Amino acid sequence: MYQHINQNNILATEQYGLRNNSSTEKASFKLINEILLALNNKLTVGGIFCDLEKAFDSVNHDILLSKCEFYGFRCKTNALLQSYLSERYQRLLINNSSSNTNTLSEWGKIRHGVPQGSILGLLFFLIYINDLPNRIADPSKPILFADDTSIIITNPSPSKFKEDINNIIDNINDWFRDNSLSLNFYKTYFLQFRPKSSYENNIKVSCDNKLIKETKSTKFLGLDIDSSLSWKNHIDHMMIKLSTACYAIRYVKHFMSQDTLRTIYSSYFHSILLYGIIFLGNSAHSSNIFKIEKRILE
C-alpha cells in the first residue's frame, strides 16, 4: 500500500503525517511561513485549529473502502481490506477497586473506526481524510498532520476575511459531516494573527449556530503559538522543563562520568531545547533559554 501511494503521489501535499522526508517541524514551518508572509504583506490573517471528536474511532468502513477503491485499491486488494476491517470484536475489562475483582463485558462488534496503534490504522485514516484539502477553496491554506487539521486564511479586507473564514468553517464542517466525522466545538479555536502594534479586528467565527472560541494562543504540534508570534508562552513553558532538567543534571554531575552526562544532557535537556528552536531562536524572549543552557554547561 505504501509503495502504491508513494509511486502515484496519492497523499495530498498538505498532509505531513506519515510522509517520507516530512516531520512536525516541516508542517510547523509551512504554517508559520504562511502567517509571516501574510503579515509582511499587511493582510488580515487568522487560523482555525480544528479538533475532531474520536477521529480514528469514527471512520466509516464503507466510505473508507470506497475511497481505497478510488485510489486504486480494487478487486482482490479491496476485498482483503474489507476482510481486515470486518468481523472485529472488542470488550471491556472493568476493574472494581473496592472488591479487587475484574469483570469482562460482553463482546461487541466493531462497526466503525480503524485499529489504533497499528501502521495500517494511520494509513487508513490518511486515505480517509485525503480529499479534505480539495474541499477547501482558496484563499485558505490547510496544514494536516494525521488528524490535526489547521487552516490559515488571509485577505486584504477585514470584512471579506470575515466572510471567507465563516464560509470555510462551514465547508469544513460539511465535509466532516459527510464523512461521519464531527468537530469538537469546545476544543476548536480561531486565532487572529497581528503585529503587537496593530489594532485587533472584531471578527466572530461561527458554525452550526455555535461560536468558535477565539483565543490568543494555541498548541500546534507541540508549539505554543500566540497571536503576534512572540513565542513568549512557548518559551515560558520551555523554561519550566529546562530548569528542572538543569537542576537534575547539576545535582548528579559530580557522580557521573562525562560520557554519561553527555547522554543525560542530550536526552533530558537538548531534546527540549532543540524542538522548535529554528522558529523561536530570534525571539526577544529566547535569551533566557541560552542563559540556562550556559548555566548547565558550566
Coordinates of C-alpha atoms in Angstrom, one line a residue:
M1 CA 0.0 0.0 0.0
Y2 CA 2.8 2.4 0.9
Q3 CA 4.6 1.7 -2.4
H4 CA 1.4 2.3 -4.4
I5 CA 0.6 5.5 -2.5
N6 CA 4.2 6.9 -2.9
Q7 CA 4.7 5.9 -6.5
N8 CA 1.4 7.6 -7.5
N9 CA 1.7 10.6 -5.2
I10 CA -1.7 9.9 -3.8
L11 CA -1.5 11.8 -0.5
A12 CA -2.3 15.5 -0.6
T13 CA 0.8 17.8 -0.3
E14 CA -1.0 19.5 2.6
Q15 CA -0.7 16.2 4.6
Y16 CA 2.6 16.0 6.6
G17 CA 1.8 12.9 8.6
L18 CA 3.4 9.5 7.7
R19 CA 5.3 11.0 4.7
N20 CA 8.8 10.4 3.6
N21 CA 11.1 13.3 4.3
S22 CA 8.4 15.0 6.4
S23 CA 8.1 16.0 10.0
T24 CA 6.2 18.1 12.5
E25 CA 8.8 20.8 12.1
K26 CA 8.1 21.0 8.3
A27 CA 4.4 21.3 9.0
S28 CA 5.1 24.0 11.6
F29 CA 7.4 25.8 9.1
K30 CA 4.6 25.8 6.5
L31 CA 2.1 27.2 8.9
I32 CA 4.4 29.9 10.4
N33 CA 5.7 30.9 6.9
E34 CA 2.1 31.4 5.6
I35 CA 1.4 33.6 8.6
L36 CA 4.6 35.7 8.3
L37 CA 4.1 36.2 4.5
A38 CA 0.6 37.5 5.2
L39 CA 1.7 39.8 7.9
N40 CA 4.6 41.1 5.8
N41 CA 2.0 41.9 3.0
K42 CA -0.2 43.6 5.5
L43 CA -3.1 41.1 5.0
T44 CA -5.6 40.2 7.6
V45 CA -4.7 36.6 8.7
G46 CA -6.2 34.1 11.0
G47 CA -6.2 30.4 11.7
I48 CA -8.8 27.8 12.5
F49 CA -7.3 25.0 14.6
C50 CA -9.7 22.1 14.5
D51 CA -10.2 19.3 17.0
L52 CA -12.1 16.2 15.9
E53 CA -14.1 14.0 18.2
K54 CA -12.7 10.5 18.3
A55 CA -11.5 10.8 14.8
F56 CA -9.9 7.4 14.4
D57 CA -12.9 5.7 16.1
S58 CA -15.4 7.4 13.8
V59 CA -14.1 6.2 10.4
N60 CA -17.0 4.8 8.3
H61 CA -15.8 1.5 6.8
D62 CA -18.0 1.8 3.7
I63 CA -16.7 5.3 2.9
L64 CA -13.1 4.2 3.6
L65 CA -13.3 1.2 1.3
S66 CA -14.9 3.3 -1.5
K67 CA -12.0 5.8 -1.1
C68 CA -9.5 3.0 -1.2
E69 CA -11.1 1.8 -4.4
F70 CA -10.9 5.3 -5.9
Y71 CA -7.2 5.5 -5.1
G72 CA -6.5 2.2 -6.9
F73 CA -7.0 -0.5 -4.3
R74 CA -9.6 -2.5 -6.2
C75 CA -10.8 -6.1 -6.7
K76 CA -8.9 -8.6 -4.5
T77 CA -7.0 -5.8 -2.7
N78 CA -10.2 -4.1 -1.7
A79 CA -11.7 -7.4 -0.6
L80 CA -8.7 -8.1 1.5
L81 CA -9.0 -4.6 3.1
Q82 CA -12.7 -5.3 3.8
S83 CA -11.8 -8.6 5.4
Y84 CA -9.3 -6.8 7.6
L85 CA -11.8 -4.3 8.8
S86 CA -14.8 -6.5 9.2
E87 CA -15.7 -9.1 11.9
R88 CA -13.7 -7.5 14.6
Y89 CA -14.9 -7.6 18.2
Q90 CA -13.9 -5.9 21.4
R91 CA -14.9 -5.9 25.0
L92 CA -14.0 -4.0 28.2
L93 CA -12.1 -5.2 31.3
I94 CA -13.8 -3.4 34.2
N95 CA -11.7 -3.2 37.4
N96 CA -13.6 -3.0 40.7
S97 CA -11.0 -1.5 43.1
S98 CA -13.3 -1.9 46.2
S99 CA -13.6 -5.7 45.8
N100 CA -10.3 -6.1 43.9
T101 CA -12.1 -8.1 41.2
N102 CA -12.2 -7.8 37.4
T103 CA -15.3 -8.1 35.2
L104 CA -15.4 -8.6 31.5
S105 CA -18.2 -7.1 29.3
E106 CA -19.9 -8.9 26.5
W107 CA -18.2 -8.9 23.1
G108 CA -19.3 -6.1 20.9
K109 CA -18.9 -5.9 17.1
I110 CA -16.7 -3.1 15.8
R111 CA -18.8 -1.3 13.2
H112 CA -16.6 1.7 12.5
G113 CA -13.2 3.0 13.3
V114 CA -9.7 1.9 12.3
P115 CA -7.3 -0.1 14.6
Q116 CA -5.3 2.4 16.6
G117 CA -1.6 1.7 17.3
S118 CA -1.2 -0.1 14.0
I119 CA 0.6 1.2 10.9
L120 CA -2.4 0.3 8.8
G121 CA -4.7 2.2 11.0
L122 CA -2.9 5.5 10.5
L123 CA -2.6 4.9 6.8
F124 CA -6.3 4.2 6.5
F125 CA -7.0 7.5 8.2
L126 CA -4.7 9.4 5.9
I127 CA -6.6 7.9 2.9
Y128 CA -9.9 8.7 4.6
I129 CA -9.1 12.4 5.1
N130 CA -7.1 12.8 1.9
D131 CA -9.7 14.7 -0.1
L132 CA -10.4 17.3 2.6
P133 CA -8.0 19.9 1.2
N134 CA -9.8 19.8 -2.2
R135 CA -13.0 20.8 -0.4
I136 CA -11.4 24.0 1.0
A137 CA -11.0 26.5 -1.8
D138 CA -8.6 29.5 -1.9
P139 CA -7.8 31.7 -0.1
S140 CA -7.2 29.1 2.7
K141 CA -4.1 27.2 3.3
P142 CA -4.8 23.8 5.1
I143 CA -2.0 22.1 7.0
L144 CA -2.7 18.5 8.1
F145 CA -0.7 16.2 10.3
A146 CA -2.7 12.9 10.6
D147 CA -5.9 14.1 12.3
D148 CA -4.5 17.5 13.3
T149 CA -6.2 19.9 10.9
S150 CA -5.4 23.6 10.8
I151 CA -6.3 26.2 8.2
I152 CA -4.7 29.6 7.6
I153 CA -7.0 32.2 5.9
T154 CA -5.8 35.6 4.5
N155 CA -7.4 38.5 2.8
P156 CA -6.6 42.2 2.4
S157 CA -10.0 43.2 3.5
P158 CA -11.1 42.5 7.1
S159 CA -14.8 42.3 6.1
K160 CA -14.0 39.9 3.2
F161 CA -11.8 37.9 5.6
K162 CA -14.7 37.5 8.0
E163 CA -16.9 36.3 5.1
D164 CA -14.2 33.9 3.9
I165 CA -13.4 32.4 7.2
N166 CA -17.1 31.7 8.0
N167 CA -17.6 30.1 4.6
I168 CA -14.5 27.9 5.1
I169 CA -15.5 26.6 8.5
D170 CA -18.9 25.8 7.1
N171 CA -17.3 23.9 4.2
I172 CA -15.0 22.0 6.6
N173 CA -17.9 21.1 8.9
D174 CA -20.0 19.9 5.9
W175 CA -17.1 17.7 4.8
F176 CA -16.7 16.2 8.3
R177 CA -20.4 15.6 8.5
D178 CA -20.5 13.9 5.0
N179 CA -17.6 11.6 6.2
S180 CA -19.1 10.7 9.6
L181 CA -16.6 12.9 11.5
S182 CA -17.5 15.7 13.8
L183 CA -15.8 18.9 15.1
N184 CA -15.3 19.2 18.8
F185 CA -16.5 22.8 19.1
Y186 CA -15.2 23.1 22.7
K187 CA -11.6 22.4 21.5
T188 CA -11.7 24.1 18.1
Y189 CA -10.2 27.6 18.1
F190 CA -9.9 30.7 16.0
L191 CA -6.7 32.7 16.3
Q192 CA -6.2 36.1 14.6
F193 CA -2.6 36.9 14.0
R194 CA -1.4 40.5 14.0
P195 CA 1.6 42.6 14.9
K196 CA 1.6 43.9 18.5
S197 CA 1.3 47.5 17.3
S198 CA -1.8 46.9 15.2
Y199 CA -5.4 47.0 16.4
E200 CA -7.5 43.8 16.7
N201 CA -10.3 43.4 14.3
N202 CA -13.6 42.3 15.9
I203 CA -14.2 39.0 14.0
K204 CA -16.6 36.4 15.1
V205 CA -16.5 32.9 13.6
S206 CA -19.5 30.6 13.9
C207 CA -20.6 27.3 12.6
D208 CA -24.0 25.4 13.1
N209 CA -25.1 28.4 15.2
K210 CA -22.1 27.7 17.6
L211 CA -19.5 30.4 18.1
I212 CA -15.9 29.2 17.5
K213 CA -13.9 30.2 20.6
E214 CA -11.3 32.9 19.9
T215 CA -8.0 32.6 21.7
K216 CA -4.7 34.5 22.0
S217 CA -2.6 31.4 21.8
T218 CA -3.0 27.7 20.9
K219 CA -1.0 24.5 20.7
F220 CA 0.2 23.3 17.3
L221 CA 2.2 20.1 17.1
G222 CA 4.0 20.8 20.3
L223 CA 4.5 24.5 19.7
D224 CA 2.6 27.2 21.7
I225 CA 1.7 29.7 19.0
D226 CA 0.5 33.2 20.0
S227 CA -1.2 35.9 18.0
S228 CA 1.9 38.0 17.5
L229 CA 4.4 35.0 17.1
S230 CA 6.4 36.4 20.1
W231 CA 6.9 32.8 21.4
K232 CA 6.7 34.1 25.0
N233 CA 4.2 31.4 26.1
H234 CA 6.2 28.6 24.5
I235 CA 9.5 29.8 26.0
D236 CA 7.9 30.2 29.4
H237 CA 6.8 26.5 29.3
M238 CA 10.2 25.5 28.0
M239 CA 11.9 27.3 30.9
I240 CA 10.0 25.2 33.4
K241 CA 11.1 22.0 31.8
L242 CA 14.7 23.2 31.2
S243 CA 15.1 24.5 34.8
T244 CA 14.0 21.1 36.1
A245 CA 16.5 19.3 33.8
C246 CA 19.2 21.8 34.7
Y247 CA 18.7 21.1 38.4
A248 CA 18.8 17.4 37.9
I249 CA 21.9 17.4 35.8
R250 CA 23.8 19.8 38.1
Y251 CA 22.8 17.6 41.1
V252 CA 24.2 14.4 39.6
K253 CA 27.2 15.7 37.6
H254 CA 29.7 15.1 40.5
F255 CA 28.7 11.4 40.5
M256 CA 28.7 10.7 36.7
S257 CA 31.3 10.3 34.0
Q258 CA 31.5 12.8 31.2
D259 CA 30.0 10.3 28.7
T260 CA 27.0 9.6 30.9
L261 CA 26.5 13.3 31.5
R262 CA 26.5 13.9 27.7
T263 CA 23.9 11.2 27.3
I264 CA 21.7 12.7 30.0
Y265 CA 22.1 16.2 28.6
S266 CA 21.2 15.1 25.1
S267 CA 18.1 13.2 26.1
Y268 CA 16.8 15.3 29.0
F269 CA 17.8 18.9 28.1
H270 CA 19.0 19.2 24.5
S271 CA 15.9 17.4 23.1
I272 CA 13.6 20.0 24.7
L273 CA 15.9 22.9 23.7
L274 CA 16.2 21.7 20.1
Y275 CA 12.5 21.3 19.2
G276 CA 11.2 24.5 17.5
I277 CA 14.4 26.4 18.0
I278 CA 14.5 27.3 14.3
F279 CA 11.3 29.3 14.9
L280 CA 11.9 30.9 18.3
G281 CA 15.7 31.4 18.2
N282 CA 15.3 35.1 17.2
S283 CA 12.6 35.9 19.7
A284 CA 13.2 38.6 22.2
H285 CA 12.5 36.1 25.0
S286 CA 14.9 33.5 23.8
S287 CA 17.9 34.9 25.7
N288 CA 16.6 33.2 28.9
I289 CA 16.9 29.8 27.2
F290 CA 20.5 30.3 26.3
K291 CA 21.3 31.6 29.8
I292 CA 20.1 28.4 31.3
E293 CA 21.9 26.4 28.7
K294 CA 25.1 28.2 29.6
R295 CA 24.5 27.5 33.3
I296 CA 24.1 23.8 32.7
L297 CA 27.3 23.6 30.8
E298 CA 29.4 25.4 33.4

